[in-house]
Short mmCIF file of C-alpha atoms and ligand atoms in Angstrom, two decimals:
data_model
loop_
_atom_site.label_atom_id
_atom_site.label_comp_id
_atom_site.label_asym_id
_atom_site.label_seq_id
_atom_site.Cartn_x
_atom_site.Cartn_y
_atom_site.Cartn_z
CA MET V 1 10.75 24.26 -5.94
CA ASN V 2 10.86 21.77 -3.13
CA SER V 3 13.67 19.71 -1.69
CA LYS V 4 13.25 15.97 -1.68
CA ARG V 5 14.16 14.94 1.84
CA LEU V 6 14.60 11.42 3.16
CA PRO V 7 12.52 10.20 6.12
CA CYS V 8 15.68 9.88 8.23
CA SER V 9 19.45 9.85 7.79
CA GLY V 10 21.04 7.58 5.21
CA ASP V 11 22.82 5.70 8.00
CA LYS V 12 19.53 5.00 9.72
CA LEU V 13 18.02 3.80 6.45
CA GLU V 14 20.93 1.37 6.04
CA LEU V 15 20.31 0.09 9.56
CA LEU V 16 16.59 -0.34 8.83
CA ALA V 17 17.43 -2.10 5.58
CA SER V 18 19.59 -4.63 7.39
CA GLU V 19 17.12 -5.06 10.25
CA PHE V 20 13.93 -5.42 8.19
CA GLY V 21 15.25 -6.35 4.76
CA THR V 22 14.44 -4.51 1.53
CA PRO V 23 12.26 -3.48 -0.15
CA PHE V 24 9.94 -1.56 2.18
CA HIS V 25 7.71 1.49 2.21
CA ILE V 26 8.33 3.74 5.19
CA TYR V 27 5.89 6.42 6.40
CA ASP V 28 6.65 9.45 8.55
CA GLU V 29 4.08 9.80 11.35
CA ALA V 30 5.17 13.26 12.51
CA ALA V 31 4.92 14.68 8.99
CA ILE V 32 1.50 13.09 8.40
CA ARG V 33 0.22 14.59 11.65
CA SER V 34 1.58 18.05 11.00
CA ASN V 35 0.17 18.14 7.46
CA ALA V 36 -3.27 17.03 8.68
CA ARG V 37 -3.22 19.84 11.25
CA LYS V 38 -2.34 22.32 8.52
CA LEU V 39 -5.34 21.28 6.43
CA LEU V 40 -7.76 21.43 9.36
CA LYS V 41 -6.41 24.83 10.33
CA ALA V 42 -6.82 26.15 6.79
CA PHE V 43 -10.52 25.30 6.95
CA SER V 44 -11.15 26.04 10.62
CA TRP V 45 -13.35 28.97 9.50
CA ALA V 46 -15.83 26.61 7.82
CA PRO V 47 -18.81 25.26 9.77
CA ARG V 48 -18.10 21.69 10.99
CA PHE V 49 -15.25 21.13 8.52
CA LYS V 50 -14.37 17.48 8.12
CA GLU V 51 -11.61 15.78 6.14
CA TYR V 52 -12.59 12.24 5.20
CA TYR V 53 -9.28 10.60 4.37
CA ALA V 54 -9.61 8.61 1.14
CA VAL V 55 -8.66 5.22 2.53
CA LYS V 56 -7.71 3.80 -0.85
CA ALA V 57 -4.60 6.00 -0.91
CA LEU V 58 -2.94 4.11 1.96
CA PRO V 59 -5.27 1.50 3.39
CA ASN V 60 -3.28 0.64 6.48
CA PRO V 61 -5.16 0.79 9.82
CA TYR V 62 -2.13 2.18 11.66
CA ILE V 63 -2.18 5.17 9.32
CA LEU V 64 -5.97 5.57 9.59
CA GLU V 65 -5.64 5.51 13.36
CA ILE V 66 -3.14 8.39 13.25
CA LEU V 67 -5.43 10.44 11.01
CA ALA V 68 -8.48 9.61 13.14
CA GLU V 69 -6.57 10.89 16.19
CA GLU V 70 -6.01 14.13 14.28
CA GLY V 71 -9.77 14.41 13.76
CA CYS V 72 -10.12 13.02 10.26
CA GLY V 73 -12.82 10.64 9.13
CA ALA V 74 -12.60 8.01 6.41
CA ASP V 75 -13.81 8.08 2.82
CA CYS V 76 -14.39 4.50 1.68
CA SER V 77 -15.26 3.00 -1.67
CA SER V 78 -15.19 -0.72 -0.94
CA LEU V 79 -16.21 -3.22 1.71
CA ALA V 80 -12.59 -3.67 2.78
CA GLU V 81 -12.19 0.07 3.28
CA LEU V 82 -15.38 0.28 5.34
CA MET V 83 -14.05 -2.58 7.49
CA LEU V 84 -10.73 -0.79 7.96
CA ALA V 85 -12.53 2.37 9.07
CA LYS V 86 -14.66 0.39 11.49
CA ALA V 87 -11.63 -1.43 12.87
CA VAL V 88 -10.02 1.85 13.93
CA GLY V 89 -13.22 2.96 15.62
CA LEU V 90 -14.67 5.18 12.91
CA ALA V 91 -18.40 4.94 12.17
CA GLY V 92 -21.47 7.13 11.81
CA SER V 93 -20.87 10.52 10.26
CA ASP V 94 -17.09 10.03 10.55
CA VAL V 95 -17.29 7.66 7.59
CA CYS V 96 -18.57 8.23 4.11
CA LEU V 97 -19.08 5.76 1.31
CA THR V 98 -18.29 7.36 -2.03
CA SER V 99 -18.35 4.50 -4.46
CA ASN V 100 -19.68 3.85 -7.94
CA ASP V 101 -21.22 0.79 -9.55
CA THR V 102 -21.77 -0.02 -5.89
CA PRO V 103 -22.29 -3.65 -4.84
CA LEU V 104 -25.18 -4.19 -2.42
CA VAL V 105 -22.91 -5.34 0.41
CA GLU V 106 -21.19 -1.95 0.45
CA PHE V 107 -24.48 -0.12 0.78
CA GLN V 108 -25.61 -2.56 3.49
CA THR V 109 -22.38 -2.18 5.46
CA ALA V 110 -22.46 1.61 5.24
CA LEU V 111 -26.11 1.59 6.37
CA GLU V 112 -25.23 -0.64 9.33
CA MET V 113 -22.42 1.76 10.24
CA ASN V 114 -24.84 4.70 9.96
CA SER V 115 -22.35 6.28 7.60
CA ILE V 116 -22.87 8.96 5.01
CA ILE V 117 -23.60 7.56 1.59
CA ASN V 118 -22.80 9.60 -1.49
CA LEU V 119 -25.02 8.15 -4.20
CA ASP V 120 -23.26 8.03 -7.54
CA ASP V 121 -26.41 7.83 -9.64
CA ILE V 122 -30.13 8.62 -9.58
CA THR V 123 -30.97 4.92 -10.15
CA HIS V 124 -29.30 4.10 -6.83
CA ILE V 125 -32.38 5.48 -5.06
CA ASP V 126 -34.53 2.67 -6.46
CA TYR V 127 -31.72 0.17 -5.98
CA LEU V 128 -31.54 1.04 -2.28
CA LEU V 129 -35.32 1.12 -1.88
CA SER V 130 -35.78 -2.31 -3.42
CA LYS V 131 -32.81 -4.03 -1.77
CA ALA V 132 -32.17 -2.17 1.49
CA ARG V 133 -33.45 1.23 2.59
CA LEU V 134 -32.69 4.88 2.11
CA PRO V 135 -30.43 6.41 4.73
CA GLU V 136 -31.75 9.27 6.82
CA LEU V 137 -29.33 11.65 5.14
CA VAL V 138 -28.88 11.28 1.41
CA SER V 139 -25.97 12.76 -0.49
CA PHE V 140 -25.50 12.88 -4.26
CA ARG V 141 -22.38 13.05 -6.38
CA TYR V 142 -22.52 15.75 -9.03
CA ASN V 143 -20.75 15.48 -12.39
CA PRO V 144 -20.87 18.86 -14.14
CA GLY V 145 -19.88 17.35 -17.50
CA PRO V 146 -18.97 19.92 -20.14
CA LEU V 147 -20.10 22.74 -17.83
CA ARG V 148 -16.75 22.44 -16.11
CA LYS V 149 -13.54 22.98 -18.04
CA GLY V 150 -10.42 21.10 -17.06
CA GLY V 151 -9.98 17.60 -15.75
CA ASN V 152 -6.75 15.71 -16.14
CA GLU V 153 -5.28 12.40 -17.18
CA ILE V 154 -6.09 10.58 -13.94
CA ILE V 155 -9.84 11.16 -13.81
CA GLY V 156 -10.33 12.48 -17.35
CA TYR V 157 -12.63 15.26 -18.50
CA PRO V 158 -15.83 15.37 -16.43
CA GLU V 159 -17.99 14.53 -19.46
CA GLN V 160 -15.87 11.43 -20.10
CA ALA V 161 -15.82 10.30 -16.46
CA LYS V 162 -18.14 7.57 -15.20
CA TYR V 163 -18.74 9.25 -11.84
CA GLY V 164 -21.70 11.19 -10.56
CA MET V 165 -24.95 12.45 -12.02
CA THR V 166 -25.91 15.42 -14.15
CA GLY V 167 -27.22 18.61 -12.59
CA THR V 168 -30.75 17.91 -13.82
CA GLN V 169 -30.64 14.41 -12.35
CA LEU V 170 -29.30 15.74 -9.07
CA LEU V 171 -32.24 18.13 -8.67
CA GLU V 172 -34.65 15.38 -9.64
CA ALA V 173 -33.01 12.95 -7.19
CA ILE V 174 -33.43 15.42 -4.34
CA ALA V 175 -37.11 15.93 -5.28
CA ILE V 176 -37.72 12.17 -5.37
CA CYS V 177 -36.10 11.66 -1.97
CA ARG V 178 -37.94 14.62 -0.48
CA ASP V 179 -41.23 13.13 -1.66
CA LEU V 180 -40.18 9.89 0.03
CA GLY V 181 -39.77 11.76 3.31
CA VAL V 182 -36.03 12.36 3.34
CA GLU V 183 -35.22 15.61 5.13
CA ARG V 184 -31.44 15.71 5.21
CA PHE V 185 -29.28 16.15 2.12
CA GLY V 186 -25.67 16.59 1.12
CA ILE V 187 -23.96 17.20 -2.19
CA HIS V 188 -20.60 15.93 -3.39
CA THR V 189 -18.27 16.31 -6.33
CA MET V 190 -14.84 15.11 -7.33
CA ILE V 191 -13.69 16.00 -10.79
CA VAL V 192 -9.94 16.18 -10.68
CA SER V 193 -6.94 14.40 -9.20
CA ASN V 194 -3.38 15.51 -8.49
CA GLU V 195 -4.17 19.15 -9.23
CA LEU V 196 -1.69 21.73 -7.94
CA GLN V 197 -3.61 24.92 -8.88
CA ALA V 198 -5.47 26.27 -5.85
CA ASP V 199 -7.77 28.26 -8.15
CA TYR V 200 -9.11 25.03 -9.61
CA PHE V 201 -10.46 24.03 -6.20
CA ARG V 202 -11.82 27.51 -5.58
CA ASP V 203 -13.73 27.25 -8.88
CA THR V 204 -15.04 23.81 -7.91
CA ALA V 205 -16.21 25.23 -4.58
CA VAL V 206 -17.95 28.09 -6.40
CA MET V 207 -19.69 25.56 -8.65
CA MET V 208 -20.94 23.63 -5.60
CA PHE V 209 -21.96 26.79 -3.73
CA ASP V 210 -23.97 27.80 -6.79
CA MET V 211 -25.57 24.35 -6.83
CA ALA V 212 -26.52 24.60 -3.14
CA THR V 213 -28.00 28.02 -3.77
CA LYS V 214 -30.01 26.67 -6.69
CA ILE V 215 -31.35 23.79 -4.58
CA LYS V 216 -32.40 26.27 -1.92
CA LYS V 217 -34.05 28.57 -4.42
CA ILE V 218 -35.89 25.93 -6.44
CA MET V 219 -36.85 23.53 -3.66
CA GLY V 220 -36.46 25.47 -0.45
CA ILE V 221 -34.01 22.84 0.81
CA SER V 222 -30.79 23.75 2.58
CA VAL V 223 -28.23 21.02 2.10
CA GLU V 224 -26.48 19.99 5.30
CA PHE V 225 -23.00 19.73 3.80
CA ILE V 226 -21.00 20.20 0.65
CA ASN V 227 -18.27 17.64 0.03
CA LEU V 228 -15.59 19.05 -2.26
CA GLY V 229 -13.97 15.65 -2.86
CA GLY V 230 -10.25 15.07 -3.06
CA GLY V 231 -7.77 15.78 -5.78
CA ILE V 232 -5.28 18.14 -4.17
CA GLY V 233 -1.99 17.35 -5.87
CA ILE V 234 1.50 16.96 -4.52
CA PRO V 235 4.78 18.06 -6.11
CA TYR V 236 6.31 14.85 -7.42
CA THR V 237 9.08 16.78 -9.17
CA GLN V 238 11.46 19.19 -7.52
CA GLU V 239 10.31 22.00 -9.80
CA GLU V 240 6.68 21.94 -8.64
CA ALA V 241 5.43 23.66 -5.50
CA PRO V 242 2.93 22.19 -3.05
CA VAL V 243 -0.56 23.70 -2.81
CA ASP V 244 -0.60 26.47 -0.21
CA LEU V 245 -3.33 25.12 2.04
CA LEU V 246 -3.89 28.31 4.03
CA GLY V 247 -4.19 30.25 0.78
CA LEU V 248 -6.60 27.66 -0.59
CA GLY V 249 -8.71 27.80 2.57
CA ASN V 250 -8.85 31.58 2.26
CA LYS V 251 -9.91 31.55 -1.37
CA ILE V 252 -12.73 29.14 -0.56
CA ARG V 253 -13.72 31.19 2.50
CA LEU V 254 -14.13 34.30 0.32
CA ALA V 255 -16.33 32.38 -2.12
CA TYR V 256 -18.38 30.98 0.78
CA GLU V 257 -18.91 34.46 2.18
CA GLU V 258 -19.82 35.81 -1.21
CA ILE V 259 -22.25 33.08 -2.30
CA MET V 260 -23.42 31.08 0.70
CA LEU V 261 -23.97 33.80 3.30
CA PRO V 262 -26.31 35.99 1.20
CA ALA V 263 -28.29 32.85 0.26
CA GLY V 264 -28.92 32.12 3.92
CA LEU V 265 -26.67 29.06 3.72
CA GLY V 266 -24.07 30.21 6.23
CA ASN V 267 -24.39 27.08 8.33
CA VAL V 268 -23.72 24.54 5.60
CA ALA V 269 -20.79 22.30 6.57
CA LEU V 270 -17.84 21.75 4.27
CA CYS V 271 -15.93 18.55 3.86
CA MET V 272 -13.22 17.04 1.73
CA GLU V 273 -11.97 13.62 0.78
CA SER V 274 -8.27 14.19 0.25
CA GLY V 275 -6.11 11.14 -0.11
CA ARG V 276 -2.91 11.80 -2.01
CA MET V 277 -2.13 15.07 -0.28
CA MET V 278 -2.59 13.58 3.22
CA THR V 279 0.03 10.84 2.96
CA GLY V 280 1.67 10.93 -0.49
CA PRO V 281 4.76 13.00 0.33
CA TYR V 282 5.28 11.17 3.63
CA GLY V 283 6.03 7.75 2.20
CA TRP V 284 9.21 6.39 0.59
CA LEU V 285 9.94 3.08 -1.13
CA VAL V 286 13.39 1.88 -0.09
CA SER V 287 14.99 -0.70 -2.33
CA ARG V 288 18.41 -2.16 -3.07
CA ALA V 289 20.15 -2.31 -6.43
CA ILE V 290 20.71 -5.99 -7.18
CA HIS V 291 21.81 -5.85 -10.84
CA ARG V 292 23.44 -3.48 -13.24
CA LYS V 293 23.41 -4.14 -16.95
CA GLU V 294 24.72 -2.30 -19.96
CA ILE V 295 23.20 -3.08 -23.35
CA TYR V 296 21.72 -0.44 -25.66
CA LYS V 297 20.91 1.48 -22.50
CA ASN V 298 22.17 1.26 -18.94
CA TYR V 299 19.90 -0.42 -16.41
CA ILE V 300 19.84 -0.67 -12.66
CA GLY V 301 17.67 -3.53 -11.41
CA LEU V 302 16.09 -3.15 -7.97
CA ASP V 303 14.69 -5.71 -5.55
CA ALA V 304 11.37 -3.76 -5.72
CA SER V 305 9.08 -3.95 -8.72
CA MET V 306 5.83 -2.45 -9.96
CA ALA V 307 4.14 -4.79 -7.48
CA ASP V 308 5.28 -2.20 -4.92
CA LEU V 309 4.65 0.96 -6.93
CA MET V 310 2.57 1.05 -10.11
CA ARG V 311 2.37 4.76 -10.81
CA PRO V 312 5.41 5.07 -13.10
CA ALA V 313 4.30 2.07 -15.18
CA LEU V 314 0.62 2.99 -15.12
CA TYR V 315 0.72 6.75 -15.70
CA GLY V 316 4.33 7.36 -16.73
CA ALA V 317 4.42 9.22 -13.43
CA TYR V 318 7.62 10.84 -12.22
CA HIS V 319 8.91 9.76 -8.82
CA HIS V 320 12.09 11.34 -7.55
CA ILE V 321 14.92 8.92 -6.70
CA THR V 322 17.76 9.39 -4.24
CA VAL V 323 20.82 7.13 -4.08
CA VAL V 324 21.60 6.89 -0.37
CA GLY V 325 25.06 8.20 0.53
CA LYS V 326 25.54 9.74 -2.92
CA GLU V 327 23.28 12.77 -2.46
CA ASP V 328 26.09 15.22 -3.11
CA LEU V 329 27.74 13.46 -6.05
CA PRO V 330 27.25 14.81 -9.58
CA LYS V 331 24.37 13.23 -11.50
CA ASP V 332 26.59 12.27 -14.42
CA HIS V 333 25.07 8.88 -15.31
CA ILE V 334 21.82 8.04 -17.09
CA TYR V 335 19.85 4.93 -16.15
CA ASP V 336 16.56 3.17 -16.51
CA ILE V 337 15.69 1.97 -13.00
CA THR V 338 13.76 -1.28 -13.25
CA GLY V 339 11.99 -4.00 -11.35
CA SER V 340 12.06 -7.67 -12.25
CA LEU V 341 8.69 -8.22 -13.94
CA CYS V 342 8.60 -9.68 -17.44
CA GLU V 343 6.88 -6.50 -18.49
CA ASN V 344 8.92 -3.75 -20.07
CA ASN V 345 6.83 -1.09 -18.30
CA ASP V 346 8.26 -2.25 -14.99
CA LYS V 347 10.50 0.79 -14.65
CA PHE V 348 10.59 3.31 -11.83
CA ALA V 349 12.44 5.81 -13.99
CA ILE V 350 13.51 6.12 -17.60
CA ASP V 351 16.63 8.01 -18.69
CA ARG V 352 17.11 9.32 -15.16
CA GLU V 353 20.23 11.33 -14.34
CA LEU V 354 21.79 9.93 -11.20
CA PRO V 355 25.23 9.55 -9.68
CA LYS V 356 26.99 6.29 -10.58
CA VAL V 357 24.94 3.48 -9.04
CA ASP V 358 26.62 0.30 -7.80
CA VAL V 359 25.08 -3.03 -6.97
CA GLY V 360 24.29 -2.93 -3.25
CA ASP V 361 23.35 0.77 -3.20
CA LEU V 362 20.12 1.72 -1.46
CA LEU V 363 17.76 3.66 -3.72
CA VAL V 364 14.92 5.65 -2.22
CA ILE V 365 11.88 6.37 -4.37
CA HIS V 366 10.03 9.42 -3.05
CA ASP V 367 6.35 10.27 -2.59
CA THR V 368 5.03 6.72 -2.34
CA GLY V 369 2.69 7.40 0.60
CA ALA V 370 -0.46 7.45 -1.54
CA HIS V 371 -1.50 5.03 -4.28
CA GLY V 372 1.86 3.28 -3.72
CA HIS V 373 1.75 0.00 -1.85
CA ALA V 374 -2.04 0.14 -2.14
CA MET V 375 -2.07 -0.20 -5.92
CA GLY V 376 0.33 -3.12 -6.12
CA PHE V 377 -0.65 -6.35 -7.81
CA ASN V 378 0.65 -9.89 -7.98
CA TYR V 379 1.15 -10.24 -11.71
CA ASN V 380 4.05 -12.52 -12.55
CA GLY V 381 3.85 -13.94 -9.02
CA LYS V 382 5.63 -10.91 -7.58
CA LEU V 383 4.94 -10.18 -3.93
CA ARG V 384 4.21 -6.87 -2.27
CA SER V 385 6.67 -5.34 0.16
CA LYS V 386 6.33 -4.63 3.86
CA GLU V 387 5.34 -1.26 5.33
CA LEU V 388 7.16 0.49 8.16
CA LEU V 389 6.10 3.43 10.29
CA LEU V 390 8.66 5.95 11.51
CA LYS V 391 7.01 7.04 14.74
CA THR V 392 7.20 10.49 16.30
CA ASP V 393 9.73 9.24 18.89
CA GLY V 394 12.07 8.06 16.13
CA SER V 395 11.38 4.36 16.63
CA VAL V 396 10.28 2.24 13.68
CA LYS V 397 7.42 -0.22 13.68
CA LEU V 398 6.51 -2.89 11.15
CA ILE V 399 2.89 -2.07 10.25
CA ARG V 400 2.46 -4.67 7.51
CA ARG V 401 4.64 -7.66 6.80
CA ALA V 402 5.72 -8.48 3.27
CA GLU V 403 3.63 -10.97 1.34
CA THR V 404 4.98 -14.50 1.26
CA ILE V 405 4.78 -17.17 -1.39
CA ASP V 406 2.21 -18.91 0.86
CA ASP V 407 -0.02 -15.82 0.63
CA TYR V 408 0.28 -15.98 -3.14
CA PHE V 409 -0.78 -19.63 -3.27
CA ALA V 410 -3.42 -19.33 -0.52
CA THR V 411 -6.35 -19.38 -2.96
CA LEU V 412 -5.13 -22.58 -4.66
CA ASP V 413 -5.69 -26.09 -3.44
CA TYR V 414 -3.09 -28.02 -5.38
CA PRO V 415 -0.59 -30.62 -4.19
CA GLY V 416 2.96 -29.34 -3.94
CA LEU V 417 1.88 -25.72 -3.53
CA VAL V 418 0.38 -25.88 -0.05
C1 PLP U 501 -9.61 8.66 -4.93
C2 PLP U 501 -10.72 9.40 -4.37
C3 PLP U 501 -10.48 10.45 -3.49
C4 PLP U 501 -9.11 10.92 -3.13
O1 PLP U 501 -8.47 11.49 -4.21
P1 PLP U 501 -7.01 12.13 -4.05
O2 PLP U 501 -6.69 12.55 -5.43
O3 PLP U 501 -6.14 11.04 -3.55
O4 PLP U 501 -7.13 13.25 -3.09
C5 PLP U 501 -11.58 11.08 -2.93
N1 PLP U 501 -12.82 10.71 -3.22
C6 PLP U 501 -13.08 9.69 -4.07
C7 PLP U 501 -14.49 9.34 -4.34
C8 PLP U 501 -12.05 9.02 -4.67
O5 PLP U 501 -12.31 8.03 -5.52
#
């Protein structure tokens, strides 16, 4: 059970709505900082623990800057994300490139930045050798396939997922690189997303600790780090509970002590690439009801659309909704909450119980701080909203303006549109 709080009072949200205009995403700096500290504390026992924030979750440099100040690095999987990391002063081992089907320019940029590269496939060794060079430290992404039960609807079962290499390939890849003179290695995995069971991550850690032990035993190589990937879930519904980070850190510590220490691997660093859990709960999409219609069902139309938040349309994902100023009224009405796309999936909620909603009400959609604004698209010519940052001193800063119609037409050269 968790309460769905607003970033600030309803009155302040109304003021922000009139000052900046709706819709907007707003992010809570203080909450992002305190959560990042919690994660780092939970793993402070681990040698050189590093959280590489998965930039794709909220690719805004002002947010990256906050996380970098807290000691986090950046996990990138595109050129744009590498450039964002660089812009906020991250480079070298504070950045990792974990991509797949990787275009050459991404490898080249990561090499220039001296960043850690997690190779997604064994063929990437030859690809790098023929088109660029191997980095000094080579890391490989492991896909356990059917050896690992579980998976979920976002990534899919490991054996169905396109990411990573098999265990046999991973061992072979290390041998090939060793023969080429590489002396520093890392291993990586990421097989689940939005998982709330701490035991799942403990089991993943055990799997990777076993892999490191195997590499040591077979090849006499101690990997430098183990990257446990991202995937820690957040409670989108009020019934779910957040992952207890301290508890999770402890479970993984016990496994580390049990497997790594006896294998003489007690100095292997641990890292993670959490995205969702770092910013997800600390973002809200604030939107105004502009239409109300009653046909076979009752609809509330917002000034936001799936251009601003795709998850409900894409995954049928639940996002909690609060009607500002009506928090204490009975939820005695049932609505579909929609955007304006000519696409019937453009709904933030279906059959949602809410208090009576009137045109002009502010509706707040919770937990939009990860894979929210970032996922938006321009289908139907709809434009993405602005992003605001609620700073620790209570002031609010515009950290990305809304898209304009000129942005939308910027790639066209046609009379009357420019
Ligand atoms: C998306 C992604 C992450 C972050 O996943 P979350 O579920 O947001 O924690 C980490 N690593 C890679 C390679 C990813 O693609």
